[in-house]
Coordinates of C-alpha atoms in Angstrom, one line a residue:
M926 CA -26.5 3.0 4.9
A927 CA -26.9 -0.8 4.6
E928 CA -30.4 -2.0 5.5
E929 CA -31.2 -2.9 9.0
K930 CA -31.8 -6.5 10.0
S931 CA -33.8 -7.4 13.0
F932 CA -33.9 -10.6 15.1
K933 CA -35.5 -11.7 18.3
Y934 CA -32.2 -13.3 19.4
V935 CA -28.7 -12.5 18.2
I936 CA -25.6 -14.5 19.2
V937 CA -22.4 -12.4 18.6
G938 CA -19.4 -14.7 18.2
G939 CA -19.3 -18.0 16.3
G940 CA -17.4 -20.4 18.5
V941 CA -18.3 -23.5 20.5
S942 CA -20.8 -21.6 22.7
A943 CA -22.6 -20.2 19.7
G944 CA -23.0 -23.6 18.1
Y945 CA -24.4 -25.2 21.3
A946 CA -26.7 -22.2 21.9
A947 CA -28.1 -22.7 18.4
R948 CA -28.7 -26.3 19.1
E949 CA -30.5 -25.6 22.4
F950 CA -32.6 -22.8 20.8
F951 CA -33.7 -25.4 18.2
K952 CA -34.6 -27.9 20.9
Q953 CA -36.5 -25.1 22.7
G954 CA -38.6 -24.5 19.6
V955 CA -37.1 -21.3 18.1
K956 CA -39.1 -20.2 15.1
P957 CA -37.5 -19.7 11.7
G958 CA -36.1 -16.1 11.3
E959 CA -35.9 -15.5 15.1
L960 CA -32.2 -16.3 15.6
A961 CA -29.0 -15.1 14.0
I962 CA -25.4 -15.9 14.7
I963 CA -22.9 -13.2 13.7
S964 CA -19.3 -14.5 13.4
R965 CA -16.0 -13.1 12.2
E966 CA -15.0 -16.6 11.0
Q967 CA -15.9 -17.8 7.5
V968 CA -17.2 -21.2 8.7
P969 CA -20.0 -22.3 11.0
P970 CA -19.3 -23.1 14.7
Y971 CA -16.8 -26.0 15.1
E972 CA -15.3 -27.9 18.0
R973 CA -12.2 -25.7 18.7
P974 CA -10.2 -28.4 20.5
A975 CA -9.8 -30.3 17.3
L976 CA -7.4 -27.6 16.0
S977 CA -4.7 -28.6 18.4
K978 CA -5.4 -32.4 18.1
G979 CA -6.6 -34.2 15.0
Y980 CA -6.6 -31.3 12.6
I981 CA -2.9 -30.8 12.4
H982 CA -2.1 -34.5 12.3
L983 CA -1.0 -34.7 8.7
E984 CA -1.0 -38.5 8.3
N985 CA -4.6 -38.9 9.5
K986 CA -6.0 -35.4 9.4
A987 CA -9.4 -34.6 10.9
T988 CA -11.0 -32.1 8.6
L989 CA -14.2 -30.1 8.4
P990 CA -17.0 -31.0 8.3
N991 CA -16.0 -33.8 10.7
F992 CA -15.8 -31.5 13.7
Y993 CA -18.6 -29.0 13.2
V994 CA -20.5 -28.6 16.5
A995 CA -21.9 -30.8 18.0
A996 CA -19.5 -33.6 17.1
G997 CA -17.6 -33.2 20.3
S998 CA -20.5 -34.3 22.5
G999 CA -21.9 -37.0 20.3
G1000 CA -24.6 -34.8 18.8
E1001 CA -25.7 -34.3 15.2
R1002 CA -23.1 -32.3 13.2
Q1003 CA -24.4 -28.8 12.4
F1004 CA -23.5 -28.3 8.7
P1005 CA -24.4 -25.0 7.0
Q1006 CA -27.5 -26.8 5.8
W1007 CA -28.5 -27.6 9.4
Y1008 CA -28.9 -23.8 10.2
K1009 CA -30.7 -23.2 6.9
E1010 CA -33.2 -25.9 7.6
K1011 CA -33.9 -24.6 11.1
G1012 CA -34.3 -21.0 9.8
I1013 CA -31.3 -19.9 11.8
E1014 CA -29.4 -17.1 10.0
L1015 CA -25.6 -17.6 9.9
I1016 CA -24.0 -14.3 9.2
L1017 CA -20.3 -15.3 8.6
G1018 CA -17.2 -13.2 7.9
T1019 CA -18.8 -10.3 9.7
E1020 CA -17.1 -8.5 12.5
I1021 CA -19.2 -6.4 14.9
V1022 CA -17.3 -3.3 15.8
K1023 CA -19.9 -1.4 17.9
A1024 CA -22.6 -2.6 20.3
D1025 CA -25.1 -0.1 21.7
L1026 CA -26.7 -2.2 24.4
A1027 CA -29.2 0.6 25.4
A1028 CA -30.4 0.9 21.8
K1029 CA -30.2 -2.9 21.3
T1030 CA -28.1 -2.3 18.1
L1031 CA -25.0 -3.9 16.7
V1032 CA -23.0 -2.4 13.8
S1033 CA -20.6 -4.4 11.6
G1034 CA -17.3 -3.2 10.1
T1035 CA -19.1 -2.6 6.8
G1036 CA -21.8 -0.5 8.5
Q1037 CA -24.5 -3.2 8.5
V1038 CA -26.9 -2.7 11.4
F1039 CA -28.5 -5.5 13.4
K1040 CA -31.2 -5.1 16.0
Y1041 CA -32.0 -7.6 18.6
Q1042 CA -34.4 -8.2 21.6
T1043 CA -32.1 -10.6 23.4
L1044 CA -28.3 -10.7 22.9
L1045 CA -25.9 -13.5 23.7
A1046 CA -22.3 -12.4 24.0
A1047 CA -20.2 -15.4 22.9
T1048 CA -17.2 -13.5 21.7
G1049 CA -14.7 -15.9 23.3
S1050 CA -11.0 -15.1 23.7
S1051 CA -8.2 -13.8 21.5
V1052 CA -4.6 -15.1 21.8
I1053 CA -2.0 -13.0 23.5
R1054 CA 0.6 -12.1 20.9
L1055 CA 4.3 -11.5 21.5
S1056 CA 4.0 -8.4 19.2
D1057 CA 1.6 -7.0 21.9
F1058 CA 4.7 -6.8 24.2
G1059 CA 6.9 -5.4 21.4
V1060 CA 9.1 -8.5 21.1
P1061 CA 11.5 -7.7 18.2
G1062 CA 10.9 -9.7 15.1
A1063 CA 7.6 -11.2 16.5
D1064 CA 5.7 -10.5 13.3
A1065 CA 8.1 -12.6 11.1
K1066 CA 6.6 -15.3 8.8
N1067 CA 6.1 -18.8 10.2
I1068 CA 5.4 -17.6 13.7
F1069 CA 2.0 -19.1 14.5
Y1070 CA -0.7 -18.7 17.0
L1071 CA -3.6 -21.3 17.2
R1072 CA -7.1 -20.0 17.8
E1073 CA -9.1 -20.3 14.6
L1074 CA -9.3 -22.7 11.7
E1075 CA -7.3 -20.3 9.5
D1076 CA -4.4 -20.4 12.0
A1077 CA -4.5 -24.2 11.9
D1078 CA -4.5 -24.2 8.0
Y1079 CA -1.4 -21.9 7.9
L1080 CA 0.3 -24.1 10.5
A1081 CA -0.5 -27.4 8.7
Y1082 CA 0.8 -25.9 5.5
A1083 CA 4.1 -24.8 7.1
M1084 CA 4.5 -28.2 8.7
E1085 CA 4.4 -29.8 5.3
T1086 CA 6.7 -27.3 3.6
K1087 CA 9.2 -27.4 6.5
E1088 CA 9.1 -31.2 6.8
K1089 CA 11.8 -32.5 9.2
G1090 CA 12.6 -28.9 10.1
K1091 CA 13.1 -27.4 13.5
A1092 CA 10.1 -26.2 15.5
V1093 CA 10.2 -24.0 18.7
V1094 CA 7.1 -23.9 20.9
V1095 CA 6.9 -20.9 23.2
G1096 CA 4.7 -21.7 26.2
G1097 CA 4.2 -24.7 28.5
G1098 CA 0.5 -24.8 28.8
Y1099 CA -2.2 -26.6 26.9
I1100 CA -1.3 -25.4 23.5
G1101 CA 2.4 -25.9 24.2
L1102 CA 2.0 -29.5 25.3
E1103 CA -0.5 -30.5 22.7
L1104 CA 1.2 -28.9 19.7
S1105 CA 4.7 -30.1 20.7
A1106 CA 3.3 -33.7 20.6
A1107 CA 1.6 -33.0 17.2
L1108 CA 4.8 -31.5 15.7
K1109 CA 6.8 -34.4 16.9
A1110 CA 4.3 -36.9 15.5
N1111 CA 4.7 -35.0 12.2
N1112 CA 8.5 -35.5 12.2
L1113 CA 9.7 -32.1 13.2
E1114 CA 12.5 -31.5 15.7
V1115 CA 10.8 -29.8 18.7
T1116 CA 12.0 -27.5 21.5
M1117 CA 9.6 -26.2 24.1
V1118 CA 10.4 -23.0 25.9
Y1119 CA 8.7 -21.6 29.0
P1120 CA 9.5 -19.4 31.9
E1121 CA 8.0 -21.4 34.7
P1122 CA 9.8 -24.1 36.8
W1123 CA 7.5 -26.7 35.2
C1124 CA 4.9 -27.2 32.5
M1125 CA 1.1 -26.4 32.9
P1126 CA 1.8 -24.6 36.2
R1127 CA -1.9 -23.4 36.6
L1128 CA -3.0 -27.0 37.1
F1129 CA 0.0 -29.4 37.5
T1130 CA 2.0 -29.9 40.7
A1131 CA 5.7 -30.5 40.4
G1132 CA 5.0 -34.2 40.8
I1133 CA 2.5 -34.3 37.9
A1134 CA 4.7 -32.1 35.6
S1135 CA 7.8 -34.2 36.1
F1136 CA 6.0 -37.2 34.5
Y1137 CA 5.0 -35.2 31.4
E1138 CA 8.4 -33.5 31.1
G1139 CA 10.1 -36.9 31.4
Y1140 CA 7.8 -38.5 28.8
Y1141 CA 8.3 -35.6 26.3
A1142 CA 12.0 -35.8 26.8
N1143 CA 12.0 -39.6 26.1
K1144 CA 10.1 -38.8 22.9
G1145 CA 13.0 -36.5 21.9
I1146 CA 11.4 -33.2 22.7
N1147 CA 14.0 -30.7 24.1
I1148 CA 12.7 -28.7 27.0
V1149 CA 14.1 -25.3 28.0
K1150 CA 12.7 -23.9 31.2
G1151 CA 13.1 -20.6 33.1
T1152 CA 13.4 -18.3 30.2
V1153 CA 11.3 -16.5 27.5
A1154 CA 11.6 -15.6 23.9
S1155 CA 13.1 -12.1 23.7
G1156 CA 13.5 -11.7 19.9
F1157 CA 13.5 -13.4 16.5
S1158 CA 15.9 -13.4 13.6
T1159 CA 14.6 -13.6 10.0
N1160 CA 16.0 -14.4 6.6
S1161 CA 15.7 -12.2 3.5
N1162 CA 12.2 -13.5 2.9
G1163 CA 11.1 -12.4 6.3
E1164 CA 10.8 -15.9 7.6
V1165 CA 11.9 -16.8 11.1
T1166 CA 15.3 -18.5 11.4
E1167 CA 16.1 -18.1 15.1
V1168 CA 14.5 -17.6 18.5
K1169 CA 16.6 -15.5 20.8
L1170 CA 16.1 -16.3 24.5
K1171 CA 16.3 -13.9 27.4
D1172 CA 19.1 -16.1 29.0
G1173 CA 21.3 -15.4 26.0
R1174 CA 20.9 -18.6 24.1
T1175 CA 19.5 -18.9 20.5
L1176 CA 17.5 -21.7 19.0
E1177 CA 17.3 -22.4 15.3
A1178 CA 13.7 -22.4 14.1
D1179 CA 11.9 -23.0 10.8
I1180 CA 8.5 -22.8 12.6
V1181 CA 7.6 -21.1 15.9
I1182 CA 4.3 -21.6 17.7
V1183 CA 3.3 -19.3 20.5
G1184 CA 0.8 -20.4 23.1
V1185 CA 1.1 -18.0 26.0
G1186 CA -2.6 -17.6 26.9
G1187 CA -5.6 -15.7 25.9
R1188 CA -7.8 -12.7 26.8
P1189 CA -11.6 -12.6 26.8
I1190 CA -12.9 -10.3 24.1
I1191 CA -15.2 -7.9 25.9
S1192 CA -14.2 -4.5 24.4
L1193 CA -17.6 -4.2 22.6
F1194 CA -19.4 -4.2 25.9
K1195 CA -17.0 -2.0 27.9
G1196 CA -18.8 0.5 30.2
Q1197 CA -22.2 -0.9 29.3
V1198 CA -22.5 -3.9 31.6
E1199 CA -20.8 -4.9 34.9
E1200 CA -17.5 -6.7 34.7
E1201 CA -15.7 -8.9 37.1
K1202 CA -12.4 -10.9 37.0
G1203 CA -11.7 -9.9 33.4
G1204 CA -15.1 -11.0 32.1
L1205 CA -18.8 -9.9 32.0
K1206 CA -20.4 -10.5 35.3
T1207 CA -23.4 -12.8 35.2
D1208 CA -25.8 -14.6 37.5
G1209 CA -26.4 -18.4 37.6
F1210 CA -28.4 -18.1 34.4
F1211 CA -25.7 -16.1 32.5
K1212 CA -27.7 -12.9 32.5
T1213 CA -25.5 -9.8 32.8
S1214 CA -26.4 -6.6 34.6
L1215 CA -28.7 -5.8 31.6
P1216 CA -31.7 -8.1 31.6
D1217 CA -31.7 -8.7 27.8
V1218 CA -27.9 -9.4 27.5
Y1219 CA -26.5 -12.8 28.4
A1220 CA -22.8 -13.8 28.3
I1221 CA -21.6 -17.4 27.7
G1222 CA -18.3 -19.3 27.4
D1223 CA -14.9 -17.6 28.0
V1224 CA -16.3 -14.1 28.5
A1225 CA -18.7 -14.9 31.4
T1226 CA -17.7 -14.5 35.1
F1227 CA -20.4 -16.5 36.9
P1228 CA -21.2 -17.7 40.4
M1229 CA -19.5 -21.1 40.9
K1230 CA -22.0 -22.6 43.3
L1231 CA -19.7 -25.4 44.4
Y1232 CA -17.1 -23.0 45.8
N1233 CA -19.3 -20.1 46.5
E1234 CA -17.3 -17.6 44.5
M1235 CA -17.2 -15.8 41.1
R1236 CA -15.2 -17.6 38.4
R1237 CA -14.4 -17.3 34.8
V1238 CA -13.6 -20.6 33.0
E1239 CA -11.9 -21.0 29.6
H1240 CA -12.8 -24.5 28.5
V1241 CA -14.9 -26.2 25.9
D1242 CA -17.0 -28.1 28.5
H1243 CA -18.1 -24.9 30.1
A1244 CA -18.5 -23.2 26.7
R1245 CA -21.1 -25.9 25.8
K1246 CA -22.9 -26.1 29.1
S1247 CA -23.1 -22.3 29.7
A1248 CA -24.7 -21.9 26.3
E1249 CA -27.3 -24.5 27.0
Q1250 CA -28.0 -23.0 30.5
A1251 CA -28.4 -19.5 29.1
V1252 CA -30.8 -20.5 26.3
K1253 CA -32.9 -22.6 28.7
A1254 CA -33.0 -19.6 31.1
I1255 CA -34.1 -17.3 28.3
K1256 CA -36.9 -19.6 27.1
A1257 CA -38.0 -20.3 30.7
A1258 CA -38.2 -16.6 31.5
E1259 CA -40.3 -16.0 28.4
E1260 CA -42.8 -18.7 29.6
G1261 CA -42.8 -17.4 33.2
N1262 CA -41.0 -20.6 34.4
S1263 CA -37.7 -21.0 36.3
I1264 CA -34.8 -23.4 36.0
P1265 CA -32.1 -24.4 38.5
E1266 CA -29.0 -22.2 38.7
Y1267 CA -25.9 -23.3 37.0
D1268 CA -24.0 -25.8 39.2
Y1269 CA -20.7 -26.4 37.4
L1270 CA -18.0 -28.8 38.3
P1271 CA -14.8 -27.6 36.8
Y1272 CA -13.4 -30.1 34.2
F1273 CA -10.3 -30.0 32.1
Y1274 CA -8.7 -32.7 29.9
S1275 CA -6.0 -33.2 27.4
R1276 CA -4.7 -35.8 25.0
A1277 CA -1.2 -36.0 23.5
F1278 CA 0.8 -39.0 22.2
D1279 CA -0.7 -42.0 23.9
L1280 CA -1.5 -40.0 27.0
S1281 CA -4.9 -38.8 28.2
W1282 CA -5.6 -37.0 31.5
Q1283 CA -8.7 -35.6 33.2
F1284 CA -9.1 -33.2 36.1
Y1285 CA -12.2 -32.3 38.1
G1286 CA -12.8 -29.9 40.9
D1287 CA -10.4 -27.3 42.4
N1288 CA -6.6 -27.5 42.6
V1289 CA -6.2 -25.7 45.9
G1290 CA -4.8 -26.8 49.3
E1291 CA -2.3 -29.7 49.7
S1292 CA -1.8 -32.3 47.0
V1293 CA -1.1 -36.0 47.2
L1294 CA 0.4 -37.9 44.3
F1295 CA -0.5 -41.6 43.8
G1296 CA 0.1 -44.4 41.3
D1297 CA 2.9 -45.0 38.8
N1298 CA 4.2 -41.8 37.4
D1299 CA 7.4 -43.2 35.9
P1300 CA 7.7 -41.7 32.4
K1301 CA 9.4 -44.9 31.2
S1302 CA 6.5 -47.2 32.3
P1303 CA 4.8 -49.1 29.5
K1304 CA 1.4 -48.1 30.8
P1305 CA 1.7 -45.2 33.3
K1306 CA -1.3 -44.6 35.5
F1307 CA -1.2 -42.0 38.2
G1308 CA -3.0 -39.1 39.7
S1309 CA -3.3 -36.5 42.4
Y1310 CA -5.8 -35.4 45.0
W1311 CA -6.1 -31.9 46.4
I1312 CA -7.1 -31.6 50.0
K1313 CA -8.5 -28.4 51.6
E1314 CA -9.7 -28.2 55.2
G1315 CA -9.8 -32.0 55.5
K1316 CA -11.8 -32.5 52.3
V1317 CA -10.8 -33.8 48.9
V1318 CA -11.7 -30.9 46.6
G1319 CA -10.0 -31.9 43.3
A1320 CA -8.7 -35.0 41.5
F1321 CA -6.4 -35.5 38.5
L1322 CA -5.9 -38.8 36.7
E1323 CA -3.7 -39.9 33.8
G1324 CA -4.5 -43.1 31.9
G1325 CA -7.9 -43.6 33.6
T1326 CA -10.7 -45.8 32.2
P1327 CA -14.1 -44.1 31.6
E1328 CA -15.3 -45.6 34.9
E1329 CA -12.3 -44.3 36.8
N1330 CA -12.7 -40.9 35.3
N1331 CA -16.3 -40.9 36.4
A1332 CA -15.2 -41.9 39.9
I1333 CA -12.9 -38.9 40.3
A1334 CA -15.6 -36.6 38.9
K1335 CA -18.0 -37.9 41.5
L1336 CA -15.4 -37.5 44.2
A1337 CA -14.6 -33.9 43.3
R1338 CA -18.3 -33.0 43.5
A1339 CA -18.9 -34.9 46.8
Q1340 CA -15.8 -33.5 48.5
P1341 CA -15.5 -36.4 51.0
S1342 CA -13.6 -35.9 54.3
V1343 CA -10.2 -37.6 54.6
E1344 CA -8.4 -38.6 57.8
S1345 CA -4.8 -38.0 56.6
L1346 CA -2.7 -37.4 53.5
E1347 CA -0.9 -40.7 54.2
V1348 CA -4.2 -42.7 54.1
L1349 CA -5.0 -41.0 50.8
S1350 CA -1.6 -41.7 49.2
K1351 CA -1.7 -45.4 50.2
E1352 CA -5.3 -45.9 49.0
G1353 CA -4.6 -43.9 45.8
L1354 CA -7.2 -44.4 43.1
S1355 CA -9.2 -46.9 45.2
F1356 CA -10.2 -44.0 47.5
A1357 CA -12.2 -42.6 44.5
T1358 CA -13.5 -45.8 43.0
K1359 CA -15.1 -47.0 46.3
I1360 CA -17.2 -43.8 46.8

């Protein structure tokens, strides 16, 4: 048996949440040797959104160490040396295969045993793969998923070797939209395929989506809606050559990227802590049903105070903030103090081509579109409000200034009453900026 290692605090998972938790532990005065991060990945925690943005831009590539945590929030970058200096043990390339929460013990794939007093579950999400559904040919070469640095490396290499080739992007969400833009910027011929009537259906209304679809089409991206990939053809080297669609069409492809969603990785904790909505159920301090186990980032289902309901949020902003909240709560509890409960305002954003949008709040109720959403406009600026029970509960803005983005965030938190949808559509952005 490998020797046992023991720590006061263990973070399992090495993504954004883990990096920000480490930073907060350091701020809170963690002592050398008390904290370990155990990660499957070979590199320290990094800002995952960079993978679908700067990292695969071949002309002007953002590379590590430029986007180690906490580069994304203007903090000091946490190089491997940073952890060493702080006495935080980084245990990389190590997958935990068993967690016995009653015995406070973790076991790695190689049989290494780790003991903890307090555990932070920061295992994140895994991508949903087409091979999970038995799609024929889905394990061909040059079919990519983007979740980790290694994925992005393989993809960047394929983009160079298949220069000016044909790329098919399966999925019309975040990854689909951001990667289609990146592939196009790197001179590939791009087709997007998704089953829904419009892109980003979980957030966008038809009015918002029509702008982005028009803009992408003007950039030369081919969009195929209302069907899915049902199979792939390969050449003698096992490389993908065609994507077969359910509607009978086929698309030539040198590269395929699949972005059809993710699943929280919670199998380690199954049957040991309470679950809700696909995640580990926590309180407003990210404590699970076991007092010495906390869950942060994608895997936590927590009370969203603003809407008085349990939610699970997959986004970098929440990954950072939940990590900070949990660590503050752990340290406060040790000192017999209390901190306020987590009071999160949902926030999502994306950048592609020259576009940049932000969304705050909740996209429920009726929606009102305002501004200039003509895809041919030289400087499009438009947005949408969502109104529920006479109150504005959510706001989306494309092309906003930092001040305007702040204004819609404030609006979404304040939830002001509104007389009528007509008033709102006439006032447009000025309704937010005058609050």
